């Protein structure tokens, strides 16, 4: 997208709400559209995306308040749709009011109270303010008492204040049901007795059902997830919510519970086989599929076994025809070898064959039908007879059946099958339904020939044979994967235990530890087929080695095969963002999330500009992010591995890609920049995320924080941490108006990026800047001093806020607070006349000299006297600083008293508190402390205070 285009969340909402995923004949709810256009943007602006609804602080899985509200709102919209299917009433008026009440029901979490008894003691003025600021007045006509009741009485906890308006009382079950489901991190939890009891308050004859998946690979498990939901829909169990590892359904109690027996498993498998064939245009469209068909040099084409699994025999046969016609229409001249093959075939068969590319292309179609398909079921003579019938070439086929063994050798030398050329020529001379063969559109001819072919064979049996072990392996995988209403279906599995305990582990998948029914050769997968540029296993990180092949189980081969369909530009560094719903999607919210992720995976990032936007207090994550993506400008690339896939839902995967391009990148720098990008991507998409070098997230969603960081060595993780939570900040971060650790770290990483680029615009140097963060208590101030040293003090003022944020979040907050207060006291006694370090830091440096230049072990009061005396003498004699009068400073304290105040704080809080009263320690820390003091003075000098 170009920089000039105005494109943001509202555009994506409009796209996503055009058509829903499961009900393609119906438009999305107008009420839900209004929520996303009126209320959601205001909640984002109010920073509800950074405020916790659930967090690890309280033993819960992280969920932002914004995502909690979105979950409840989209659930209510989907509930209305499913209740309509089940002939139950949930009118538009009730839906609208329920959504409005749900938006405010958790605003008690915006407050910090001392005791649990005060939790729901919310001032009515706050309720009115939220209603006005969120756009609810425009969205819904409800009085304040109804909203106030939703805040006070939506939670059946011991300290909830029961004060219900009649309108809220009528809608309370819908609001509490939305809250219960929106608070459920798994489908099993959503279908629990807790939610069931609330459902029965309105609908005593309905109940929840669910399925779960035992792992999440990516595209493959997304398709399986959707296939099960299609089966449940057929059985009149409408879909409610979509998790990364399952779904929640609703049905009538009188319907018998579905258990995963052999018959049910067979039906689900059938849905899956159909869905995977329709999952991508490259599987269902023979023209696109033809690009994945290989061969041709030896006169025929071939498709790898997994493509028979993805696309099916019929579509592949069409693809062979399209591929051959494309070769026939080539502008290139026939090679000498081709001419020789034509002449030999013509002489042996007695058929005059036109010398050129045309007959070669059609000959490849004929040869492929025999070698790839018919030869699996029949011998040469029977095969020739069938080919004669398919290609209107009975004469050629009959002649070729009578040739000698010597002539057979001439036609099949070097692995070729030039029997095809006479048949192809006769076919080109023929007509189909009165129309010459060459006048047919390629796709129409492909349909005709594939239909003729399939009439001659047992399609299902041959398709299974051509798949090899794929279907058996995938069937075993589905059996191991699916849990339906807490039941599963066990069938024979590959023996992993014996393989894993063996010395070589030769038949254990590098990714997920599954084995195979076949041999090791069946698991060997070319690097190019995996989409990986170097060796990977769950024991070694990406790039640790470069074997020629990977050892992958069939499900992982399918997963990588599916991803490879989308293609991926070559890059030196690849980090994967595994995006997991927080906590779930509905069909409509999946459509929106999918649109967002596809847009993110569709351009290059201008990280420096994005970091500048993130630091701004008015930062709007989606619009500012999308506004700094471009087709060409930028080094950092996000690529979606799931771009054009249909018939799937669950997780989404983006790749962060960087190429060296002469910039001497290193792992440390790339990992840090990818972590910043991953955090922001998770926030914009409303997801939890795993940021990893692993292309398959083997741990699934088995973590509780908002973001899990599974890439980077200790030099990165010691700064970023291994997880980032939505939990509230500790009080020690006082002075920063940040709602959670997530917001604080995003701001800190953005600030570090800005400081780093201000020092030098070279990405590889972020390894150095991270080292500054590890080795200094106040890294932001250190980097600010580097800017001053390299570029002069005039540029430092633009980065004071960034330095402060890095000091407080990535450094030692207590130290930063104390140095900041010391600089405030210092500014009251010595205002520098310039930005030069020796002028700005003069009071601090004099104080350090006072406590470190003595050989005596003094008491605290003696140190204070030393500092005070040295400051009086030094500041009275210097022309580098000046001091304001009492009147200008609005204080009763004279110059001497202010010096004593500075000396007292320095000795108590800096020398003793931070350095244990040890001169040597004070000396070691003095330079970094001086950097922070410099920042503090600069901040006050720039503000004019």
CSV table of N, CA, C and O in Angstrom, one decimal, residues 68-147:
chain,number,residue,atom,x,y,z
A,68,UNK,N,-12.1,-8.4,25.8
A,68,UNK,CA,-13.3,-9.0,26.6
A,68,UNK,C,-14.6,-8.4,26.1
A,68,UNK,O,-15.5,-9.2,25.9
A,69,UNK,N,-14.6,-7.1,25.9
A,69,UNK,CA,-15.8,-6.5,25.4
A,69,UNK,C,-16.1,-7.0,24.0
A,69,UNK,O,-17.3,-7.3,23.6
A,70,UNK,N,-15.1,-7.0,23.1
A,70,UNK,CA,-15.3,-7.6,21.7
A,70,UNK,C,-15.9,-9.0,21.8
A,70,UNK,O,-16.8,-9.3,21.0
A,71,UNK,N,-15.3,-9.8,22.6
A,71,UNK,CA,-15.8,-11.2,22.7
A,71,UNK,C,-17.3,-11.3,23.1
A,71,UNK,O,-18.0,-12.0,22.5
A,72,UNK,N,-17.6,-10.5,24.1
A,72,UNK,CA,-19.0,-10.5,24.6
A,72,UNK,C,-20.0,-10.0,23.5
A,72,UNK,O,-21.1,-10.5,23.3
A,73,UNK,N,-19.6,-8.9,22.9
A,73,UNK,CA,-20.4,-8.3,21.8
A,73,UNK,C,-20.6,-9.2,20.6
A,73,UNK,O,-21.7,-9.4,20.2
A,74,UNK,N,-19.5,-9.7,20.1
A,74,UNK,CA,-19.6,-10.6,18.9
A,74,UNK,C,-20.3,-11.9,19.3
A,74,UNK,O,-21.1,-12.5,18.5
A,75,UNK,N,-20.1,-12.4,20.6
A,75,UNK,CA,-20.9,-13.6,21.0
A,75,UNK,C,-22.4,-13.3,21.0
A,75,UNK,O,-23.2,-14.1,20.5
A,76,UNK,N,-22.8,-12.2,21.5
A,76,UNK,CA,-24.2,-11.8,21.5
A,76,UNK,C,-24.8,-11.8,20.1
A,76,UNK,O,-25.9,-12.2,19.9
A,77,UNK,N,-24.0,-11.2,19.2
A,77,UNK,CA,-24.5,-11.1,17.8
A,77,UNK,C,-24.7,-12.5,17.2
A,77,UNK,O,-25.7,-12.8,16.5
A,78,UNK,N,-23.7,-13.4,17.5
A,78,UNK,CA,-23.7,-14.8,17.0
A,78,UNK,C,-24.8,-15.5,17.7
A,78,UNK,O,-25.5,-16.4,17.1
A,79,UNK,N,-25.0,-15.3,18.9
A,79,UNK,CA,-26.1,-15.9,19.7
A,79,UNK,C,-27.5,-15.6,19.1
A,79,UNK,O,-28.3,-16.5,18.9
A,80,UNK,N,-27.7,-14.4,18.7
A,80,UNK,CA,-29.0,-14.0,18.1
A,80,UNK,C,-29.2,-14.8,16.8
A,80,UNK,O,-30.3,-15.3,16.6
A,81,UNK,N,-28.1,-15.0,16.0
A,81,UNK,CA,-28.2,-15.7,14.8
A,81,UNK,C,-28.6,-17.2,15.0
A,81,UNK,O,-29.4,-17.8,14.4
A,82,UNK,N,-27.9,-17.8,16.0
A,82,UNK,CA,-28.1,-19.2,16.3
A,82,UNK,C,-29.5,-19.4,16.9
A,82,UNK,O,-30.2,-20.4,16.6
A,83,UNK,N,-29.9,-18.5,17.8
A,83,UNK,CA,-31.3,-18.6,18.4
A,83,UNK,C,-32.4,-18.5,17.3
A,83,UNK,O,-33.4,-19.2,17.4
A,84,UNK,N,-32.1,-17.7,16.3
A,84,UNK,CA,-33.1,-17.6,15.2
A,84,UNK,C,-33.2,-18.9,14.5
A,84,UNK,O,-34.3,-19.4,14.1
A,85,UNK,N,-32.0,-19.6,14.3
A,85,UNK,CA,-32.0,-20.9,13.6
A,85,UNK,C,-32.8,-21.9,14.5
A,85,UNK,O,-33.4,-22.9,13.9
A,86,UNK,N,-32.8,-21.8,15.8
A,86,UNK,CA,-33.4,-22.7,16.7
A,86,UNK,C,-34.8,-22.2,17.1
A,86,UNK,O,-35.4,-22.8,18.0
A,87,UNK,N,-35.4,-21.3,16.3
A,87,UNK,CA,-36.7,-20.7,16.6
A,87,UNK,C,-36.9,-20.2,18.0
A,87,UNK,O,-37.9,-20.4,18.6
A,88,UNK,N,-35.9,-19.5,18.5
A,88,UNK,CA,-36.0,-18.8,19.8
A,88,UNK,C,-35.9,-17.3,19.5
A,88,UNK,O,-35.4,-16.8,18.5
A,89,UNK,N,-36.4,-16.5,20.5
A,89,UNK,CA,-36.5,-15.1,20.3
A,89,UNK,C,-35.3,-14.3,20.9
A,89,UNK,O,-35.1,-14.6,22.1
A,90,UNK,N,-34.7,-13.5,20.2
A,90,UNK,CA,-33.7,-12.6,20.7
A,90,UNK,C,-33.7,-11.4,19.7
A,90,UNK,O,-32.9,-11.4,18.7
A,91,UNK,N,-34.6,-10.4,19.9
A,91,UNK,CA,-34.9,-9.4,19.0
A,91,UNK,C,-33.7,-8.4,18.8
A,91,UNK,O,-32.8,-8.4,19.6
A,92,UNK,N,-33.8,-7.7,17.7
A,92,UNK,CA,-32.7,-6.6,17.5
A,92,UNK,C,-32.7,-5.7,18.6
A,92,UNK,O,-31.6,-5.2,19.0
A,93,UNK,N,-33.8,-5.3,19.2
A,93,UNK,CA,-33.9,-4.3,20.3
A,93,UNK,C,-33.2,-4.9,21.5
A,93,UNK,O,-32.4,-4.2,22.1
A,94,UNK,N,-33.4,-6.2,21.8
A,94,UNK,CA,-32.8,-6.8,23.0
A,94,UNK,C,-31.3,-6.9,22.7
A,94,UNK,O,-30.4,-6.7,23.6
A,95,UNK,N,-30.9,-7.3,21.5
A,95,UNK,CA,-29.5,-7.4,21.2
A,95,UNK,C,-28.7,-6.1,21.3
A,95,UNK,O,-27.7,-6.0,22.0
A,96,UNK,N,-29.3,-5.0,20.8
A,96,UNK,CA,-28.7,-3.7,20.9
A,96,UNK,C,-28.5,-3.3,22.3
A,96,UNK,O,-27.4,-2.8,22.8
A,97,UNK,N,-29.5,-3.5,23.1
A,97,UNK,CA,-29.5,-3.0,24.5
A,97,UNK,C,-28.5,-3.9,25.3
A,97,UNK,O,-27.8,-3.5,26.2
A,98,UNK,N,-28.5,-5.2,25.0
A,98,UNK,CA,-27.6,-6.1,25.7
A,98,UNK,C,-26.2,-5.8,25.4
A,98,UNK,O,-25.3,-5.8,26.3
A,99,UNK,N,-25.9,-5.5,24.2
A,99,UNK,CA,-24.5,-5.0,23.8
A,99,UNK,C,-24.1,-3.8,24.6
A,99,UNK,O,-23.0,-3.7,25.1
A,100,UNK,N,-25.0,-2.8,24.6
A,100,UNK,CA,-24.7,-1.5,25.3
A,100,UNK,C,-24.4,-1.8,26.8
A,100,UNK,O,-23.5,-1.2,27.3
A,101,UNK,N,-25.3,-2.6,27.4
A,101,UNK,CA,-25.0,-2.9,28.9
A,101,UNK,C,-23.8,-3.7,29.1
A,101,UNK,O,-23.1,-3.5,30.1
A,102,UNK,N,-23.4,-4.6,28.1
A,102,UNK,CA,-22.2,-5.3,28.3
A,102,UNK,C,-21.0,-4.5,28.2
A,102,UNK,O,-20.0,-4.7,28.9
A,103,UNK,N,-21.0,-3.4,27.4
A,103,UNK,CA,-19.9,-2.6,27.2
A,103,UNK,C,-19.4,-1.9,28.5
A,103,UNK,O,-18.2,-1.8,28.8
A,104,UNK,N,-20.4,-1.6,29.4
A,104,UNK,CA,-20.1,-0.9,30.6
A,104,UNK,C,-20.0,-1.8,31.8
A,104,UNK,O,-19.6,-1.4,32.9
A,105,UNK,N,-20.3,-3.1,31.7
A,105,UNK,CA,-20.5,-4.0,32.9
A,105,UNK,C,-19.2,-4.1,33.7
A,105,UNK,O,-19.2,-4.5,34.9
A,106,UNK,N,-18.0,-3.9,33.0
A,106,UNK,CA,-16.8,-4.2,33.7
A,106,UNK,C,-16.0,-2.9,34.1
A,106,UNK,O,-14.8,-3.0,34.4
A,107,UNK,N,-16.6,-1.8,34.1
A,107,UNK,CA,-15.8,-0.6,34.3
A,107,UNK,C,-15.3,-0.4,35.7
A,107,UNK,O,-14.4,0.4,35.9
A,108,UNK,N,-15.8,-1.2,36.6
A,108,UNK,CA,-15.2,-1.2,37.9
A,108,UNK,C,-13.7,-1.6,37.9
A,108,UNK,O,-12.9,-1.3,38.8
A,109,UNK,N,-13.3,-2.3,36.8
A,109,UNK,CA,-11.9,-2.7,36.6
A,109,UNK,C,-11.0,-1.6,36.2
A,109,UNK,O,-9.8,-1.7,36.2
A,110,UNK,N,-11.6,-0.4,35.8
A,110,UNK,CA,-10.8,0.7,35.5
A,110,UNK,C,-10.3,1.4,36.7
A,110,UNK,O,-9.5,2.3,36.6
A,111,UNK,N,-10.9,1.1,37.9
A,111,UNK,CA,-10.5,1.8,39.1
A,111,UNK,C,-9.6,0.9,40.0
A,111,UNK,O,-9.6,-0.3,39.8
A,112,UNK,N,-8.8,1.6,40.7
A,112,UNK,CA,-7.9,0.9,41.7
A,112,UNK,C,-8.4,1.2,43.1
A,112,UNK,O,-8.5,2.3,43.5
A,113,UNK,N,-8.9,0.1,43.8
A,113,UNK,CA,-9.4,0.3,45.1
A,113,UNK,C,-8.6,-0.5,46.1
A,113,UNK,O,-8.0,-1.5,45.8
A,114,UNK,N,-8.7,-0.1,47.4
A,114,UNK,CA,-7.9,-0.7,48.4
A,114,UNK,C,-8.5,-2.0,48.9
A,114,UNK,O,-7.8,-3.0,49.1
A,115,UNK,N,-9.8,-2.1,49.0
A,115,UNK,CA,-10.4,-3.3,49.5
A,115,UNK,C,-11.4,-3.9,48.6
A,115,UNK,O,-12.0,-3.1,47.8
A,116,UNK,N,-11.7,-5.2,48.7
A,116,UNK,CA,-12.6,-5.8,47.8
A,116,UNK,C,-14.0,-5.3,48.0
A,116,UNK,O,-14.9,-5.3,47.1
A,117,UNK,N,-14.3,-4.8,49.2
A,117,UNK,CA,-15.7,-4.3,49.5
A,117,UNK,C,-16.0,-3.1,48.6
A,117,UNK,O,-17.2,-2.8,48.4
A,118,UNK,N,-15.0,-2.4,48.2
A,118,UNK,CA,-15.2,-1.2,47.4
A,118,UNK,C,-15.2,-1.5,45.9
A,118,UNK,O,-15.4,-0.6,45.1
A,119,UNK,N,-15.1,-2.7,45.5
A,119,UNK,CA,-14.9,-3.1,44.1
A,119,UNK,C,-16.0,-2.6,43.2
A,119,UNK,O,-15.8,-2.0,42.1
A,120,UNK,N,-17.3,-2.8,43.7
A,120,UNK,CA,-18.4,-2.4,42.8
A,120,UNK,C,-19.1,-1.1,43.3
A,120,UNK,O,-20.1,-0.7,42.9
A,121,UNK,N,-18.4,-0.4,44.2
A,121,UNK,CA,-18.9,0.9,44.7
A,121,UNK,C,-18.5,2.0,43.7
A,121,UNK,O,-17.7,2.9,44.0
A,122,UNK,N,-19.1,1.9,42.5
A,122,UNK,CA,-18.7,2.8,41.4
A,122,UNK,C,-19.6,4.1,41.4
A,122,UNK,O,-20.8,4.0,41.5
A,123,UNK,N,-18.9,5.2,41.3
A,123,UNK,CA,-19.7,6.5,41.3
A,123,UNK,C,-20.5,6.6,40.0
A,123,UNK,O,-20.0,6.3,38.9
A,124,UNK,N,-21.7,7.0,40.1
A,124,UNK,CA,-22.6,7.2,38.9
A,124,UNK,C,-22.0,8.1,37.9
A,124,UNK,O,-22.3,8.0,36.7
A,125,UNK,N,-21.2,9.1,38.4
A,125,UNK,CA,-20.6,10.0,37.4
A,125,UNK,C,-19.6,9.4,36.5
A,125,UNK,O,-19.5,9.7,35.3
A,126,UNK,N,-18.9,8.4,37.0
A,126,UNK,CA,-18.0,7.6,36.1
A,126,UNK,C,-18.8,6.8,35.1
A,126,UNK,O,-18.4,6.8,33.9
A,127,UNK,N,-19.9,6.3,35.4
A,127,UNK,CA,-20.8,5.5,34.5
A,127,UNK,C,-21.2,6.5,33.4
A,127,UNK,O,-21.1,6.2,32.2
A,128,UNK,N,-21.7,7.7,33.8
A,128,UNK,CA,-22.2,8.6,32.8
A,128,UNK,C,-21.1,9.1,31.9
A,128,UNK,O,-21.3,9.2,30.6
A,129,UNK,N,-19.9,9.3,32.4
A,129,UNK,CA,-18.7,9.7,31.6
A,129,UNK,C,-18.4,8.6,30.6
A,129,UNK,O,-18.1,8.9,29.4
A,130,UNK,N,-18.4,7.3,31.0
A,130,UNK,CA,-18.0,6.2,30.1
A,130,UNK,C,-19.1,6.1,29.0
A,130,UNK,O,-18.7,5.9,27.8
A,131,UNK,N,-20.3,6.3,29.3
A,131,UNK,CA,-21.4,6.2,28.4
A,131,UNK,C,-21.3,7.3,27.3
A,131,UNK,O,-21.4,7.0,26.1
A,132,UNK,N,-20.9,8.5,27.8
A,132,UNK,CA,-20.7,9.6,26.8
A,132,UNK,C,-19.5,9.4,25.9
A,132,UNK,O,-19.5,9.5,24.7
A,133,UNK,N,-18.4,9.0,26.6
A,133,UNK,CA,-17.1,8.9,25.9
A,133,UNK,C,-17.0,7.8,24.9
A,133,UNK,O,-16.3,7.8,23.9
A,134,UNK,N,-17.8,6.7,25.2
A,134,UNK,CA,-17.7,5.5,24.3
A,134,UNK,C,-18.7,5.5,23.2
A,134,UNK,O,-18.7,4.6,22.3
A,135,UNK,N,-19.6,6.5,23.1
A,135,UNK,CA,-20.5,6.6,22.0
A,135,UNK,C,-21.8,5.8,22.2
A,135,UNK,O,-22.6,5.7,21.3
A,136,UNK,N,-22.0,5.3,23.4
A,136,UNK,CA,-23.2,4.5,23.7
A,136,UNK,C,-24.5,5.3,23.6
A,136,UNK,O,-25.5,4.8,23.3
A,137,UNK,N,-24.4,6.7,23.8
A,137,UNK,CA,-25.6,7.5,23.7
A,137,UNK,C,-26.1,7.5,22.3
A,137,UNK,O,-27.3,7.4,22.0
A,138,UNK,N,-25.2,7.5,21.3
A,138,UNK,CA,-25.6,7.4,19.9
A,138,UNK,C,-26.0,6.0,19.5
A,138,UNK,O,-26.9,5.8,18.7
A,139,UNK,N,-25.4,5.0,20.1
A,139,UNK,CA,-25.7,3.6,19.8
A,139,UNK,C,-27.0,3.1,20.3
A,139,UNK,O,-27.7,2.3,19.6
A,140,UNK,N,-27.4,3.5,21.5
A,140,UNK,CA,-28.6,2.9,22.1
A,140,UNK,C,-29.3,3.9,23.0
A,140,UNK,O,-28.6,4.7,23.7
A,141,UNK,N,-30.6,3.8,23.1
A,141,UNK,CA,-31.4,4.6,23.9
A,141,UNK,C,-31.7,3.9,25.2
A,141,UNK,O,-32.7,3.2,25.4
A,142,UNK,N,-30.8,4.1,26.2
A,142,UNK,CA,-31.0,3.5,27.5
A,142,UNK,C,-30.7,4.6,28.5
A,142,UNK,O,-29.9,5.5,28.3
A,143,UNK,N,-31.4,4.5,29.7
A,143,UNK,CA,-31.2,5.5,30.7
A,143,UNK,C,-30.0,5.2,31.6
A,143,UNK,O,-29.5,4.1,31.6
A,144,UNK,N,-29.6,6.2,32.3
A,144,UNK,CA,-28.4,6.0,33.2
A,144,UNK,C,-28.6,4.9,34.2
A,144,UNK,O,-27.7,4.1,34.5
A,145,UNK,N,-29.8,4.7,34.7
A,145,UNK,CA,-30.1,3.7,35.7
A,145,UNK,C,-29.8,2.3,35.2
A,145,UNK,O,-29.3,1.4,35.9
A,146,UNK,N,-30.2,2.1,33.9
A,146,UNK,CA,-29.9,0.8,33.3
A,146,UNK,C,-28.4,0.5,33.3
A,146,UNK,O,-27.9,-0.6,33.6
A,147,UNK,N,-27.6,1.5,32.8
A,147,UNK,CA,-26.2,1.3,32.8
A,147,UNK,C,-25.6,1.1,34.1
A,147,UNK,O,-24.7,0.3,34.4
